[in-house]
C-alpha cells in the first residue's frame, strides 16, 4: 500500500552504486591489513620457536649463528631513549614557539615548510650528516650519542608537526579566556593549552619511538656495531642494535639457522608494539579524563 | 555577598568618561576596519553597540582590551584612553589593561576545568606571592557567583566541570570569573547570541544588575535587546560611528537617515 514511499528506479540504482562503493572501500581496507597479517603470521610461525628468556638475555655465540640477542636489545633501548631525550624537549619547545608565539609571516611559513621537507629527507642522508656533524665535527666518535642524535634529528620533524597540530587543536577561545583574565601567553600555555594537547603530543612521541627503533641506516655509520662482546657502559660507547643485528644475521653472516633472523624481527616488532600499546593506553587514560 | 569580589572603585575623572577614543583607525593588513572613531563612553552605565554584521563592532571591542594584538597584522592609529590612560602608550603593561578591561565572548568559553577553578583562575594568577587561605578563596568564589546570580544553582557542584553547565550558566560563569580580578570595564561581544530566549533574558537581567558597578559595553545585533538593556547606544556602519546618543533617543528620534534605516530593519 505504501505507494508514496515505494522504491523508484533511481532509488534502486543509487542503492546499487552505494553498495558497490562500500564493498570496494572495504576491500581496500582488507588489502591494507593482509600484508600486516602475513608479516606477523610468518614471523610468529618461523621465528616464534626460538624465542625464550635465554634468547632475550644472552649474548650471540658461534659467530652470531647461535645464542641470544641481549646486547642488541639493550642497545636499541639505549638508542631510542637517548634519541627521545634529545628530540622530545627540543621538538615540543619548537612546536610551542611555532604555534603559540611566532607571528604569521613569511619567515614562519618558510620554517614550517623547511620542517615538512626535513621529514622527507632520506634516512641515508641523515646518516651521512650524522657522521659529518656528530662523529667527526663534534668529536663524539661512533657512539650511542652520535647515533641517537642522528636519530633525533631525523625524527624531530615528526615530533614538531604532530605537537604543533595538537596545540592548534586546542580551541583559541581557551587562550582568549586566559588572556582576558590577565594571563601571560606562557601562563595560558602551561595551565590550559598543554594539558589539553598532551594526548596529541604523545601520539607524535609514539610515532617517533616506532620509527626510531626500526631505523638502520642512520645508526650504521654513527654508533651501531656489527658485534660487540660487551654491553655499552655509557653514551660514548658503541652498541649493537636490533635493526642492524637483523640486517647482519640475515645477509652478512653465513650459516645462520633460518629461525634466528625471524626471531630477531619478531622481537623488534614486539618491542615497537609494546611501546605503542603502552603509550596508547596512557593516551586513552588521559583522554578519559578530559572533556570539552 | 563577600566584598572581596565586589568591583573596584570606578576611578573618578571630571567628565565621568570611562573609555575615550580619539581618531581611532584600525587596519587588518591593508584592509581598514575602523575609520576615525571618536567615542566617549560614560562610566558606570551600559552602552550598547549596534550595526550590521561586519561593521566593526567586534573589532572596536577587541581593541579596547588589546586582544586584537595577537594577530601580527593588526595596525592601529589614534588613541584609546581608559580612565584617561592611553592603553597603547609605550609604558602600559598589557596584563594590567586586561585586568581592568574584562571581556565576554559570543560563545561561552569556560575552561575545561571545574567551576571553582574557572572562577579562581584569574585570582590565582595575580596573587601568587600572597598565599590565600581556603576560606578566602571560598569567599571570593561565593562573591563572584552571587554577583552573577549563579551561586544557589552551583554551590553544591563547584568541583564539577564548568563545561557541563548549560550555555546560559556557562555565560554567567564567564562573566563571574572576570570579577575576582576586579575589572572596571566589561566588554561583551554578543553575549546572548548563543542562548535561547530564556537564557537571553536571564543574562540580560544579570547585565542590568551589574550596571553601576562596572562600565559595560555590549555588542548586540538584537535591536530589542539594545533598547531594553542599555542606557546609551552607538550605531556603527562600515567602520564608522554614525550616531551615539541616549538609547531612547536613538531609537525614537534617530539623528541620521542611516540609523533610521537600520533600526527599521532595512539592512543588516
Ligand atoms: N581577524 C581578521 N582579519 C581580517 N579581517 C577581519 C578580521 N576580523 C574582522 N575582519 C574584518 O573586519 C570587518 C569588521 O569585522 P567585525 O569587527 O568582526 O564586525 P562585526 O563584529 O561588526 O560583525 C569585517 O569586514 C571583517 O571581515
Ligand atoms: Mg562581531
Coordinates of C-alpha atoms and ligand atoms in Angstrom, one line a residue:
Chain A
X1 CA 0.0 0.0 0.0
X2 CA 2.9 2.3 0.6
X3 CA 2.8 3.7 -2.9
X4 CA 4.0 7.1 -1.7
X5 CA 7.2 5.5 -0.2
X6 CA 7.8 2.8 -2.8
X7 CA 11.3 2.5 -4.3
X8 CA 11.8 4.2 -7.6
X9 CA 14.1 3.1 -10.4
X10 CA 16.5 5.9 -9.5
X11 CA 16.5 4.8 -5.8
X12 CA 17.4 1.3 -6.8
X13 CA 20.2 2.4 -8.9
X14 CA 21.6 4.7 -6.3
X15 CA 21.4 2.0 -3.8
X16 CA 23.3 -0.4 -6.0
X17 CA 26.1 2.2 -6.5
X18 CA 26.2 2.8 -2.8
X19 CA 26.6 -0.9 -2.2
X20 CA 29.4 -1.2 -4.7
X21 CA 31.3 1.7 -3.4
X22 CA 31.0 0.4 0.1
X23 CA 32.3 -3.0 -0.9
X24 CA 35.2 -1.5 -2.8
X25 CA 36.3 0.6 0.1
X26 CA 36.0 -2.4 2.4
X27 CA 38.2 -4.4 0.1
X28 CA 40.8 -1.7 0.1
X29 CA 40.9 -1.8 3.8
X30 CA 41.3 -5.6 3.8
X31 CA 44.1 -5.2 1.3
X32 CA 45.8 -3.0 3.8
X33 CA 45.5 -5.4 6.6
X34 CA 46.5 -8.5 4.7
X35 CA 50.2 -7.7 4.4
X36 CA 50.5 -6.8 8.0
X37 CA 48.7 -10.1 9.0
X38 CA 51.0 -12.1 6.7
X39 CA 54.1 -10.5 8.1
X40 CA 53.2 -11.0 11.7
X41 CA 52.0 -14.6 10.9
X42 CA 55.2 -15.5 9.1
X43 CA 57.3 -14.1 11.9
X44 CA 55.4 -15.9 14.6
X45 CA 55.4 -19.1 12.6
X46 CA 59.0 -19.2 11.6
X47 CA 60.6 -17.3 14.5
X48 CA 58.3 -18.0 17.4
X49 CA 60.1 -21.2 18.2
X50 CA 63.4 -19.6 19.0
X51 CA 62.0 -17.0 21.5
X52 CA 62.8 -17.8 25.1
X53 CA 64.1 -16.0 28.1
X54 CA 67.6 -17.2 27.2
X55 CA 67.3 -15.9 23.7
X56 CA 66.4 -12.4 25.1
X57 CA 69.0 -12.3 27.8
X58 CA 72.2 -14.0 26.4
X59 CA 74.9 -12.9 24.0
X60 CA 75.2 -14.2 20.4
X61 CA 77.6 -17.1 20.1
X62 CA 79.3 -19.1 17.4
X63 CA 79.9 -16.1 15.1
X64 CA 76.4 -14.9 15.6
X65 CA 74.9 -18.1 14.3
X66 CA 73.5 -19.1 17.7
X67 CA 72.8 -17.7 21.2
X68 CA 70.7 -14.7 22.1
X69 CA 70.3 -11.0 21.3
X70 CA 70.7 -9.3 24.6
X71 CA 73.3 -6.7 23.6
X72 CA 71.3 -5.7 20.6
X73 CA 68.1 -5.5 22.6
X74 CA 69.7 -3.3 25.3
X75 CA 71.4 -1.3 22.6
X76 CA 68.1 -0.4 20.9
X77 CA 66.7 0.7 24.3
X78 CA 69.7 2.9 24.8
X79 CA 69.5 4.4 21.3
X80 CA 65.8 5.1 21.5
X81 CA 65.9 6.6 25.0
X82 CA 68.8 8.9 24.3
X83 CA 67.2 10.0 21.0
X84 CA 63.9 10.7 22.8
X85 CA 65.7 12.7 25.5
X86 CA 67.2 14.9 22.8
X87 CA 64.3 15.3 20.4
X88 CA 61.2 15.5 22.6
X89 CA 62.2 18.6 24.6
X90 CA 63.6 20.3 21.5
X91 CA 60.6 19.3 19.3
X92 CA 58.0 20.3 21.8
X93 CA 59.7 23.7 22.5
X94 CA 60.0 24.4 18.8
X95 CA 56.3 23.4 18.2
X96 CA 55.2 25.7 21.1
X97 CA 57.1 28.5 19.6
X98 CA 55.8 28.0 16.1
X99 CA 52.2 27.5 17.3
X100 CA 51.8 29.9 20.1
X101 CA 54.4 32.7 19.7
X102 CA 55.6 33.0 16.1
X103 CA 53.8 35.7 14.1
X104 CA 52.1 34.5 11.0
X105 CA 54.6 35.9 8.4
X106 CA 56.8 34.6 5.6
X107 CA 59.7 33.6 7.8
X108 CA 57.5 31.4 10.0
X109 CA 55.9 29.9 6.9
X110 CA 59.4 29.2 5.5
X111 CA 60.4 27.5 8.7
X112 CA 57.2 25.4 8.6
X113 CA 57.9 24.4 5.0
X114 CA 61.5 23.5 5.9
X115 CA 60.3 21.2 8.7
X116 CA 57.9 19.4 6.4
X117 CA 60.8 19.0 3.9
X118 CA 63.1 17.8 6.6
X119 CA 60.7 15.0 7.2
X120 CA 61.1 13.8 3.7
X121 CA 64.9 13.6 3.7
X122 CA 66.0 10.0 3.1
X123 CA 67.5 8.4 6.2
X124 CA 70.8 7.6 4.5
X125 CA 71.3 11.4 4.0
X126 CA 70.7 11.9 7.7
X127 CA 73.2 9.1 8.3
X128 CA 75.9 10.9 6.4
X129 CA 75.0 14.2 8.1
X130 CA 75.4 12.4 11.4
X131 CA 78.8 11.2 10.5
X132 CA 79.9 14.6 9.5
X133 CA 78.4 16.5 12.3
X134 CA 78.4 14.3 15.4
X135 CA 81.1 11.7 14.7
X136 CA 83.7 14.0 13.2
X137 CA 82.9 17.6 13.8
X138 CA 81.8 17.4 17.4
X139 CA 84.1 14.5 18.0
X140 CA 81.6 12.2 19.7
X141 CA 83.1 9.3 17.6
X142 CA 81.0 6.4 16.7
X143 CA 78.9 6.2 19.8
X144 CA 75.4 5.9 21.2
X145 CA 75.4 9.7 21.5
X146 CA 76.2 10.3 17.8
X147 CA 73.7 7.6 16.6
X148 CA 70.9 8.9 18.9
X149 CA 71.4 12.5 17.9
X150 CA 71.2 11.4 14.3
X151 CA 68.0 9.6 15.0
X152 CA 66.8 12.6 16.9
X153 CA 67.4 15.0 14.1
X154 CA 65.7 12.6 11.7
X155 CA 62.5 12.3 13.8
X156 CA 62.4 15.8 15.1
X157 CA 60.1 17.0 12.3
X158 CA 57.5 14.3 13.2
X159 CA 57.5 15.5 16.8
X160 CA 57.3 19.1 15.8
X161 CA 54.5 18.7 13.3
X162 CA 52.3 16.4 15.5
X163 CA 52.9 18.6 18.6
X164 CA 52.0 21.7 16.6
X165 CA 48.9 20.1 15.3
X166 CA 47.7 19.1 18.7
X167 CA 48.4 22.5 20.1
X168 CA 46.4 24.0 17.3
X169 CA 43.5 21.7 18.0
X170 CA 43.0 23.4 21.4
X171 CA 40.3 25.9 20.8
X172 CA 41.6 29.5 20.5
X173 CA 38.7 30.5 22.9
X174 CA 40.6 28.8 25.8
X175 CA 43.6 31.0 25.2
X176 CA 41.5 34.2 24.9
X177 CA 39.7 33.2 28.1
X178 CA 43.0 33.1 29.9
X179 CA 44.4 36.3 28.3
X180 CA 41.3 38.1 29.3
X181 CA 41.9 37.3 32.9
X182 CA 45.3 38.8 32.5
X183 CA 47.3 35.6 31.9
X184 CA 50.5 35.9 30.0
X185 CA 51.0 33.7 27.0
X186 CA 53.1 31.3 28.9
X187 CA 50.6 31.1 31.8
X188 CA 47.9 30.2 29.3
X189 CA 50.1 27.6 27.6
X190 CA 51.1 26.0 30.8
X191 CA 47.8 26.0 32.5
X192 CA 45.4 25.4 29.7
X193 CA 46.9 24.7 26.3
X194 CA 49.5 22.0 27.2
X195 CA 47.2 20.0 29.5
X196 CA 44.6 19.8 26.7
X197 CA 47.2 19.0 24.0
X198 CA 49.1 16.3 25.8
X199 CA 47.3 13.3 24.3
X200 CA 48.1 14.5 20.8
X201 CA 51.7 15.3 21.7
X202 CA 52.0 11.7 22.9
X203 CA 50.9 10.4 19.6
X204 CA 53.9 12.1 18.0
X205 CA 56.2 10.6 20.5
X206 CA 54.7 7.1 19.8
X207 CA 55.4 7.6 16.1
X208 CA 58.9 8.6 16.9
X209 CA 59.5 5.6 19.1
X210 CA 58.3 3.3 16.3
X211 CA 60.4 4.9 13.7
X212 CA 63.5 5.3 15.8
X213 CA 63.7 1.7 16.9
X214 CA 63.5 0.3 13.4
X215 CA 65.9 2.6 11.7
X216 CA 69.1 1.1 10.4
X217 CA 70.9 3.4 8.1
X218 CA 71.3 6.4 10.4
X219 CA 72.9 4.3 13.2
X220 CA 75.1 2.1 11.0
X221 CA 77.9 4.6 10.5
X222 CA 77.4 6.7 13.6
X223 CA 77.3 4.3 16.6
X224 CA 76.0 0.8 16.0
X225 CA 78.4 -2.1 15.7
X226 CA 78.0 -5.5 14.0
X227 CA 79.1 -7.3 17.1
X228 CA 80.4 -6.3 20.5
X229 CA 81.4 -8.8 23.2
X230 CA 80.4 -6.3 25.9
X231 CA 77.5 -4.0 26.8
X232 CA 77.6 -0.3 26.5
X233 CA 78.6 1.5 29.7
X234 CA 77.6 5.0 28.7
X235 CA 76.6 7.2 25.8
X236 CA 80.1 7.4 24.4
X237 CA 80.3 3.7 23.8
X238 CA 79.3 1.9 20.7
X239 CA 76.5 -0.5 20.9
X240 CA 74.7 -3.3 19.0
X241 CA 71.2 -2.6 17.9
X242 CA 68.2 -4.8 16.9
X243 CA 67.7 -3.3 13.4
X244 CA 71.4 -3.7 12.5
X245 CA 71.6 -7.1 14.1
X246 CA 68.7 -8.2 11.9
X247 CA 70.4 -6.9 8.8
X248 CA 73.6 -8.7 9.8
X249 CA 72.2 -12.1 10.6
X250 CA 70.0 -12.0 7.5
X251 CA 72.6 -11.0 5.0
X252 CA 76.2 -10.8 6.3
X253 CA 76.8 -14.0 8.3
X254 CA 76.9 -17.4 6.6
X255 CA 75.4 -20.4 8.2
X256 CA 72.7 -18.7 10.3
X257 CA 69.8 -21.0 11.1
X258 CA 66.6 -19.8 9.4
X259 CA 64.7 -19.2 12.5
X260 CA 67.2 -16.8 14.0
X261 CA 66.5 -13.7 11.8
X262 CA 62.8 -14.3 12.1
X263 CA 63.2 -14.4 15.8
X264 CA 65.1 -11.1 15.9
X265 CA 62.5 -9.5 13.7
X266 CA 59.7 -10.8 15.9
X267 CA 61.3 -9.3 19.0
X268 CA 61.9 -6.0 17.2
X269 CA 58.3 -5.7 16.2
X270 CA 57.1 -6.9 19.6
X271 CA 59.2 -4.1 21.2
X272 CA 57.6 -1.5 19.0
X273 CA 54.1 -2.8 19.5
X274 CA 54.6 -3.0 23.3
X275 CA 55.8 0.6 23.5
X276 CA 53.0 1.7 21.2
X277 CA 50.3 0.0 23.3
X278 CA 51.8 1.4 26.5
X279 CA 51.6 4.9 25.0
X280 CA 48.1 4.3 23.6
X281 CA 46.9 3.0 26.9
X282 CA 48.3 6.1 28.6
X283 CA 46.6 8.3 26.0
X284 CA 43.3 6.7 26.5
X285 CA 43.6 7.2 30.2
X286 CA 44.3 10.9 29.7
X287 CA 41.6 11.3 27.1
X288 CA 39.1 9.7 29.5
X289 CA 39.9 12.5 32.0
X290 CA 39.4 15.4 29.6
X291 CA 36.2 16.8 28.3
X292 CA 35.2 19.8 26.4
Chain B
X1 CA 27.9 38.9 49.5
X2 CA 31.6 38.8 50.1
X3 CA 33.0 42.2 49.4
X4 CA 36.3 40.7 48.1
X5 CA 34.7 40.1 44.7
X6 CA 32.9 43.4 44.5
X7 CA 34.0 45.7 41.7
X8 CA 37.0 48.0 42.2
X9 CA 36.0 51.6 42.7
X10 CA 35.3 53.3 39.4
X11 CA 38.1 55.8 39.1
X12 CA 36.9 59.4 39.2
X13 CA 37.5 61.8 36.4
X14 CA 35.8 65.1 35.7
X15 CA 34.0 64.1 32.7
X16 CA 32.8 60.8 34.0
X17 CA 34.1 59.1 31.0
X18 CA 35.5 55.5 31.1
X19 CA 36.6 55.0 27.5
X20 CA 37.6 57.7 25.2
X21 CA 38.9 57.2 21.7
X22 CA 40.5 59.8 19.5
X23 CA 40.7 59.4 15.8
X24 CA 41.0 55.6 16.1
X25 CA 41.8 53.8 12.9
X26 CA 42.4 50.1 12.6
X27 CA 43.7 48.0 9.8
X28 CA 43.8 44.3 9.3
X29 CA 46.8 44.2 7.0
X30 CA 45.7 46.5 4.2
X31 CA 42.0 46.3 5.0
X32 CA 40.8 49.2 7.1
X33 CA 38.2 48.1 9.5
X34 CA 37.8 51.3 11.7
X35 CA 37.7 54.9 10.5
X36 CA 38.3 57.9 12.7
X37 CA 36.3 56.5 15.6
X38 CA 35.8 59.2 18.3
X39 CA 33.8 58.0 21.2
X40 CA 33.3 58.9 24.8
X41 CA 31.7 56.1 26.8
X42 CA 30.4 57.1 30.1
X43 CA 31.5 55.2 33.2
X44 CA 29.1 53.1 35.2
X45 CA 26.4 52.7 32.6
X46 CA 25.6 50.2 29.9
X47 CA 26.3 51.3 26.4
X48 CA 25.2 49.1 23.5
X49 CA 26.9 48.9 20.2
X50 CA 24.7 48.1 17.2
X51 CA 25.2 47.9 13.5
X52 CA 25.0 45.5 10.6
X53 CA 27.3 42.4 10.6
X54 CA 30.8 43.3 9.6
X55 CA 30.7 46.9 10.5
X56 CA 33.5 46.7 13.0
X57 CA 31.7 46.3 16.4
X58 CA 33.8 43.3 17.5
X59 CA 36.9 44.9 16.1
X60 CA 36.3 48.0 18.2
X61 CA 35.6 46.0 21.3
X62 CA 38.6 43.9 20.8
X63 CA 40.9 46.9 20.5
X64 CA 39.7 48.2 23.9
X65 CA 41.5 45.4 25.8
X66 CA 44.1 44.9 23.1
X67 CA 43.2 41.3 22.4
X68 CA 43.4 42.0 18.7
X69 CA 47.2 42.3 19.0
X70 CA 47.9 38.6 18.9
X71 CA 47.2 38.8 15.2
X72 CA 50.5 40.1 14.0
X73 CA 49.0 42.1 11.2
X74 CA 46.8 44.5 13.1
X75 CA 47.8 48.1 12.9
X76 CA 46.3 51.0 14.8
X77 CA 46.4 54.8 14.8
X78 CA 44.9 57.2 17.2
X79 CA 44.3 56.6 20.9
X80 CA 42.1 54.7 23.2
X81 CA 42.0 56.0 26.7
X82 CA 40.6 54.0 29.6
X83 CA 40.2 56.3 32.5
X84 CA 42.4 58.9 31.0
X85 CA 45.3 56.5 30.2
X86 CA 46.1 55.7 26.6
X87 CA 46.3 52.0 26.7
X88 CA 48.5 52.0 23.6
X89 CA 51.2 54.0 25.3
X90 CA 54.7 52.5 25.5
X91 CA 54.8 52.2 29.2
X92 CA 51.4 50.5 29.5
X93 CA 51.5 46.9 30.8
X94 CA 49.2 44.7 28.7
X95 CA 48.4 42.4 31.7
X96 CA 47.1 45.4 33.7
X97 CA 44.9 46.5 30.8
X98 CA 43.4 43.1 30.5
X99 CA 42.8 43.0 34.2
X100 CA 41.0 46.3 34.1
X101 CA 39.1 45.5 31.0
X102 CA 37.4 42.1 31.0
X103 CA 35.8 40.6 28.0
X104 CA 32.9 38.1 27.5
X105 CA 32.6 36.4 24.1
X106 CA 29.8 35.4 21.9
X107 CA 30.2 31.7 22.6
X108 CA 30.6 31.0 26.3
X109 CA 34.2 29.8 26.7
X110 CA 34.6 28.2 30.2
X111 CA 37.9 26.5 30.6
X112 CA 37.7 22.7 30.7
X113 CA 38.3 22.6 34.5
X114 CA 36.0 22.8 37.5
X115 CA 33.6 25.6 38.2
X116 CA 35.8 26.5 41.2
X117 CA 39.0 26.6 39.2
X118 CA 37.4 28.7 36.5
X119 CA 36.3 31.4 38.9
X120 CA 39.6 31.4 40.8
X121 CA 41.8 31.2 37.7
X122 CA 42.4 34.9 37.4
X123 CA 42.6 35.4 41.1
X124 CA 45.3 32.8 41.5
X125 CA 47.3 34.1 38.5
X126 CA 47.6 37.5 40.1
X127 CA 48.1 36.5 43.7
X128 CA 50.9 34.1 43.5
X129 CA 53.1 35.6 46.2
X130 CA 50.2 36.1 48.7
X131 CA 49.1 32.7 49.9
X132 CA 45.4 32.8 50.1
X133 CA 43.7 30.5 52.6
X134 CA 40.9 28.2 51.6
X135 CA 38.4 30.3 53.3
X136 CA 39.4 33.4 51.5
X137 CA 39.1 31.6 48.2
X138 CA 35.7 30.3 49.2
X139 CA 34.6 33.9 49.9
X140 CA 35.8 35.1 46.5
X141 CA 34.2 32.2 44.9
X142 CA 30.9 32.8 46.5
X143 CA 31.1 36.6 46.0
X144 CA 31.6 36.2 42.2
X145 CA 29.0 33.6 41.8
X146 CA 26.5 35.6 43.9
X147 CA 27.0 38.6 41.7
X148 CA 26.1 36.7 38.6
X149 CA 23.1 35.0 40.3
X150 CA 24.6 31.6 39.9
X151 CA 25.6 30.7 43.4
X152 CA 22.4 28.9 44.5
X153 CA 22.5 26.9 41.4
X154 CA 26.0 25.7 41.6
X155 CA 27.1 25.8 45.2
X156 CA 26.8 22.1 45.6
X157 CA 28.7 21.2 42.4
X158 CA 31.7 23.5 42.5
X159 CA 34.0 20.7 41.6
X160 CA 32.1 19.6 38.5
X161 CA 33.4 20.6 35.1
X162 CA 32.2 24.0 34.0
X163 CA 31.6 22.6 30.6
X164 CA 28.8 20.5 32.0
X165 CA 26.7 23.6 32.7
X166 CA 24.0 24.9 30.3
X167 CA 25.1 27.6 27.9
X168 CA 23.3 30.2 29.9
X169 CA 25.1 29.2 33.1
X170 CA 28.4 28.9 31.2
X171 CA 28.0 32.5 30.0
X172 CA 27.2 33.7 33.6
X173 CA 30.2 31.8 34.7
X174 CA 32.4 33.6 32.1
X175 CA 31.2 36.9 33.5
X176 CA 31.7 35.7 37.1
X177 CA 35.3 34.6 36.5
X178 CA 36.3 38.2 35.4
X179 CA 35.1 39.7 38.7
X180 CA 37.7 38.4 41.2
X181 CA 40.3 40.2 39.1
X182 CA 38.4 43.4 39.8
X183 CA 37.9 44.9 36.4
X184 CA 36.3 48.3 35.9
X185 CA 35.2 47.8 32.3
X186 CA 33.3 44.8 31.0
X187 CA 33.2 44.3 27.2
X188 CA 30.6 41.9 25.9
X189 CA 30.5 40.7 22.4
X190 CA 27.0 39.5 21.6
X191 CA 26.9 37.6 24.9
X192 CA 23.4 36.2 24.3
X193 CA 23.6 35.2 20.7
X194 CA 24.3 31.5 21.6
X195 CA 21.5 31.4 24.1
X196 CA 17.8 30.5 23.9
X197 CA 15.2 33.2 24.7
X198 CA 15.0 32.2 28.4
X199 CA 18.8 32.2 28.7
X200 CA 19.0 35.6 26.9
X201 CA 16.5 37.1 29.4
X202 CA 18.4 35.7 32.3
X203 CA 21.8 37.0 31.1
X204 CA 20.3 40.4 30.2
X205 CA 18.8 40.6 33.7
X206 CA 22.2 39.9 35.1
X207 CA 23.9 42.5 33.0
X208 CA 21.4 45.0 34.1
X209 CA 22.2 44.0 37.7
X210 CA 25.9 44.8 37.2
X211 CA 25.1 48.3 36.0
X212 CA 26.7 51.0 38.1
X213 CA 29.4 48.7 39.4
X214 CA 31.1 48.3 36.1
X215 CA 31.2 50.2 32.9
X216 CA 29.6 47.9 30.4
X217 CA 30.0 48.0 26.6
X218 CA 27.8 45.4 24.9
X219 CA 27.7 44.5 21.3
X220 CA 24.3 43.2 20.1
X221 CA 22.5 42.8 16.8
X222 CA 19.3 42.3 18.7
X223 CA 17.7 45.7 18.5
X224 CA 15.1 44.9 21.2
X225 CA 17.9 44.0 23.5
X226 CA 19.8 47.2 22.9
X227 CA 16.7 49.1 23.6
X228 CA 15.8 47.2 26.7
X229 CA 19.1 46.8 28.2
X230 CA 21.2 49.9 27.6
X231 CA 21.3 53.5 28.6
X232 CA 23.3 54.8 25.7
X233 CA 23.6 53.4 22.2
X234 CA 26.2 53.6 19.5
X235 CA 25.3 52.9 15.9
X236 CA 28.2 51.9 13.6
X237 CA 28.2 51.4 9.8
X238 CA 31.1 50.3 7.7
X239 CA 33.8 51.0 10.3
X240 CA 32.5 54.4 11.2
X241 CA 30.4 55.7 14.1
X242 CA 27.2 57.1 12.8
X243 CA 25.4 58.0 15.9
X244 CA 25.9 57.9 19.7
X245 CA 23.2 59.1 21.9
X246 CA 20.8 58.1 24.7
X247 CA 19.3 54.7 23.7
X248 CA 15.7 56.0 23.9
X249 CA 16.6 59.0 21.7
X250 CA 18.5 56.9 19.2
X251 CA 15.5 54.6 18.7
X252 CA 12.7 57.2 18.8
X253 CA 14.3 60.2 17.1
X254 CA 17.5 59.0 15.3
X255 CA 19.5 61.9 14.1
X256 CA 20.7 60.2 10.9
X257 CA 18.9 58.7 8.0
X258 CA 21.2 55.6 8.1
X259 CA 20.3 54.9 11.7
X260 CA 16.7 55.2 11.0
X261 CA 17.0 52.8 8.1
X262 CA 18.9 50.3 10.2
X263 CA 16.5 50.3 13.2
X264 CA 13.6 49.9 10.9
X265 CA 15.3 46.8 9.6
X266 CA 16.1 48.0 6.1
X267 CA 19.5 46.4 6.2
X268 CA 21.8 44.2 8.4
Ligands
LIG1 N1 41.0 38.8 12.0 C1 40.6 39.5 11.0 N2 41.4 39.6 9.9 C2 41.0 40.3 8.8 N3 39.8 40.9 8.7 C3 39.0 40.9 9.7 C4 39.3 40.2 10.9 N4 38.3 40.3 11.8 C5 37.4 41.0 11.2 N5 37.8 41.4 10.0 C6 37.0 42.3 9.0 O1 36.8 43.5 9.7 C7 35.5 43.9 9.4 C8 34.7 44.1 10.8 O2 34.6 42.9 11.4 P1 33.9 42.7 12.8 O3 34.6 43.7 13.7 O4 34.1 41.3 13.2 O5 32.4 43.1 12.5 P2 31.1 42.9 13.4 O6 31.5 42.4 14.8 O7 30.5 44.3 13.5 O8 30.3 41.9 12.7 C9 34.8 42.9 8.6 O9 34.8 43.3 7.3 C10 35.7 41.7 8.7 O10 35.7 40.9 7.6
LIG2 MG1 31.1 40.6 15.7

